[in-house]
Amino acid sequence: MKDPVYKLIELTGTSTTSVEDAVDKAIKRAHKTVKNLSWFQVIETRGNISKGTVHHWQVTIKVGFGVED
Amino acid sequence: MKDPVYKLIELTGTSTTSVEDAVDKAIKRAHKTVKNLSWFQVIETRGNISKGTVHHWQVTIKVGFGVED
Amino acid sequence: MKDPVYKLIELTGTSTTSVEDAVDKAIKRAHKTVKNLSWFQVIETRGNISKGTVHHWQVTIKVGFGVED
Amino acid sequence: MKDPVYKLIELTGTSTTSVEDAVDKAIKRAHKTVKNLSWFQVIETRGNISKGTVHHWQVTIKVGFGVED
Amino acid sequence: MKDPVYKLIELTGTSTTSVEDAVDKAIKRAHKTVKNLSWFQVIETRGNISKGTVHHWQVTIKVGFGVED
Amino acid sequence: MKDPVYKLIELTGTSTTSVEDAVDKAIKRAHKTVKNLSWFQVIETRGNISKGTVHHWQVTIKVGFGVED
Amino acid sequence: MKDPVYKLIELTGTSTTSVEDAVDKAIKRAHKTVKNLSWFQVIETRGNISKGTVHHWQVTIKVGFGVED
Amino acid sequence: MKDPVYKLIELTGTSTTSVEDAVDKAIKRAHKTVKNLSWFQVIETRGNISKGTVHHWQVTIKVGFGVED
Amino acid sequence: MKDPVYKLIELTGTSTTSVEDAVDKAIKRAHKTVKNLSWFQVIETRGNISKGTVHHWQVTIKVGFGVED
Amino acid sequence: MKDPVYKLIELTGTSTTSVEDAVDKAIKRAHKTVKNLSWFQVIETRGNISKGTVHHWQVTIKVGFGVED
Amino acid sequence: MKDPVYKLIELTGTSTTSVEDAVDKAIKRAHKTVKNLSWFQVIETRGNISKGTVHHWQVTIKVGFGVED
Amino acid sequence: MKDPVYKLIELTGTSTTSVEDAVDKAIKRAHKTVKNLSWFQVIETRGNISKGTVHHWQVTIKVGFGVED
């Protein structure tokens, strides 16, 4: 069996509703160009505020995927 | 154009339901006295437990807002 | 009044739906063997990905509880 | 029951005798203007030195207190 | 001699030219309301970009000042 | 000679008087069930406040001890 | 399918030869009492020195394993 | 309105004159291939030394930009 | 003389034998597409466990390389 | 007026009684060879344990002092 | 070819004008006694304030240099 | 019995073969001038790359040793 090598990229997903939705959106977008996304890790959770309510949740994640030989 | 200066304050919001609701409550409360809240950053997520379930989510955030001249 | 001593254990809860549900599951499981769980702190939020969507949220928490004399 | 919101402020207390006394002095001073201080967390412990002995312990803490509705 | 107590506030200064200018602007603004600012510490250096050049340097600092008795 | 293996557990000791006493109390309690405690490391120092004075120092430590073969 | 819950324990393995051997020894020892160890993460690498050479590598790891229902 | 997704890349800019110039050079270079760079964050500031003076400032930044749909 | 700009990418190499071999494998793989790799930095060392022994060392590194003009 | 330059050295003081005493001992020892010690910062607090009580507090500090021209 | 060994020392340079000048001053001073300084890394940027403007930038750096055989 | 005081110095060892060898080389070199080295802690692991393979492992350690009275 081979020893796999993975690449990690960093993305910020945004959502007006939740942390989970922001992460989902980042992963869905990355999946358009990289099919074998394998895991993610939340790096930072921020957001902007408009009129005293959260406008966009901004969640930065690292996403790992195997690089083919 | 002027170079704005921002102040950051630190708040802990609490909620019996979710991380997002705890953040919302902290921001809503701050909005009562500061109208131009601009962004936030999650610093820490904790909670207390009662009878084996989360009683209160306690989410500490930094909130930034422009200070007028 | 006595000065209590607490023990902290580290758990990773998983959920297909949300960060909150992953934490709940870890706490519920710990409650089966330790009745007086008192507080928790989120240490890390990760997850695995399957076909471009989050498969499992994996949330690592520290949970504190009083140790009896 | 309501979900409380807390504010955190950062203070540096100083003392010629001990870490504990420096923290006490910071909290006593804050108590003059904010009555419902609830908890603190030590952020950093420093000090200045005079003639080869500690002159002032300088202990920086975050102090949390509930903000009324 | 008394043991002084200090308060720390967090500010983000901005500047189109340099890190130093962003810090200066934050301190000058704070000086309008607090006269005895004593020291600062750089917490984070960020910026926004417009057409491939830095538009605003955004430098977040903690500023300490003695609180009177 | 054998290569020892150690286990680390995390405890929060509390005390109304000092950081040192809070650590002592955590270690004394652990010693009731584990005899060969070997070293500790302070992880976090917090406390709760009552009427403007520290009520309980809460010091979280990691404690290491050799696990027998 | 069920959502698994994992427990993490912290161990320090030691070895006179290498980082890898120290980790192996910690994991082998833990395997005596917990059969389904799943992953580890290196937390800290230290060692003691005797006569100008490394005597023991001391590698602290967190080890995760599934807790049964 | 859509929820944007951003990608973050990490670059080290160098300059014989200043931190600001090192950041500018990294951003200018990235702008050649990515037009909509949006923000940056300084990660680390290092440099090499030649004959007792700074030869190159080496400033590592994360740069974020929106990824199109 | 020109001021070089570097790009950093993050990779996880894996190996059944050692930390060094895991790093080597990540760098060898990256070298297939980027010829002028210049330096690396170890970010995290993890691994998975099978039957009480390390199955794969998983070492995450940042790798830097000069970007041509 | 000249711009002073400071050197920082790292020391671990030990004491059977308290954190403060361990710091004092480290500073007193350093004062034997460096007269103008100016400030210190606590880096880490550890200790060894003997028969269920703290044997030595081990407090690591950075100490700064001006270097003469 | 030999494998070099480097020593790192920590210095705080100060300047009334800029971060870069503070670093330069620390390196120039170190160069008086150590000729082969090789690289530096910025650890912390602080300063003191006088009458609402920065009086001294205080930049702490680690400086590395090869130790001869 | 006396309370010992320790000094910590920071070194970067290098090796073409392994992390362990780089640490050994740093400690051996320090042992030439300081005989009672007592312990070390790995701070950072980096390396430079030549033609797609690790040229030098560069491991930065802190080394502690007792200072005589």
Coordinates of N, CA and C in Angstrom, one line a residue, chain J residues 9-16 21 25-26 29 32 55-56 60, chain L residues 1-10 39 41 62 67-69:
Chain J
I9 N 17.0 37.3 29.0 CA 17.5 36.0 29.3 C 16.4 35.2 30.0
E10 N 16.4 33.9 29.8 CA 15.4 33.0 30.4 C 15.9 32.2 31.5
L11 N 15.2 32.2 32.6 CA 15.7 31.5 33.8 C 14.5 30.7 34.4
T12 N 14.9 29.6 35.1 CA 13.9 28.9 35.9 C 14.3 29.0 37.4
G13 N 13.5 29.7 38.2 CA 13.7 29.7 39.6 C 12.9 28.6 40.3
T14 N 13.4 28.1 41.4 CA 12.7 27.1 42.1 C 12.5 27.4 43.6
S15 N 11.4 26.9 44.2 CA 11.2 27.2 45.6 C 10.3 26.2 46.2
T16 N 10.4 25.9 47.4 CA 9.5 24.9 48.1 C 8.3 25.6 48.6
D21 N 8.4 33.3 45.5 CA 9.7 33.0 46.0 C 10.6 32.4 44.9
K25 N 14.1 34.1 43.6 CA 15.4 33.4 43.7 C 16.1 33.5 42.3
A26 N 15.3 33.4 41.2 CA 15.9 33.5 39.9 C 16.5 34.9 39.7
R29 N 19.7 35.5 41.8 CA 20.9 34.8 41.2 C 21.4 35.6 40.0
K32 N 23.5 38.7 40.6 CA 24.9 38.6 41.0 C 25.9 38.9 39.8
H55 N 6.9 19.6 45.8 CA 8.2 19.6 46.4 C 8.9 21.0 46.0
H56 N 9.0 21.2 44.7 CA 9.6 22.5 44.2 C 8.6 23.1 43.2
T60 N 9.5 29.6 35.2 CA 10.4 30.1 34.2 C 10.0 31.5 33.8
Chain L
M1 N 18.5 21.7 52.1 CA 18.8 21.6 50.7 C 18.5 22.9 50.0
K2 N 19.3 23.3 49.0 CA 19.1 24.6 48.3 C 18.1 24.5 47.2
D3 N 17.5 25.6 46.8 CA 16.6 25.7 45.7 C 17.5 26.1 44.5
P4 N 17.6 25.2 43.5 CA 18.5 25.5 42.3 C 17.8 26.5 41.4
V5 N 18.7 27.3 40.7 CA 18.2 28.2 39.6 C 18.8 27.7 38.3
Y6 N 18.0 27.7 37.2 CA 18.5 27.2 36.0 C 18.5 28.3 34.9
K7 N 19.4 28.2 34.0 CA 19.3 29.1 32.8 C 18.9 28.3 31.6
L8 N 18.2 29.0 30.7 CA 17.8 28.3 29.5 C 18.4 29.1 28.3
I9 N 19.0 28.3 27.4 CA 19.5 29.0 26.2 C 18.8 28.3 25.0
E10 N 18.8 29.0 23.9 CA 18.1 28.5 22.7 C 19.1 28.3 21.6
W39 N 18.2 19.5 30.7 CA 17.0 19.1 29.9 C 16.9 20.0 28.6
Q41 N 13.9 21.1 25.3 CA 12.5 21.2 24.8 C 12.5 21.6 23.3
K62 N 15.2 24.7 23.3 CA 15.7 25.3 24.5 C 16.4 24.3 25.4
V67 N 22.6 26.9 37.2 CA 23.7 27.9 37.4 C 24.2 27.8 38.8
E68 N 25.5 27.7 38.9 CA 26.1 27.6 40.3 C 26.0 28.8 41.1
D69 N 26.1 28.7 42.4 CA 25.9 29.8 43.3 C 27.0 30.8 43.2

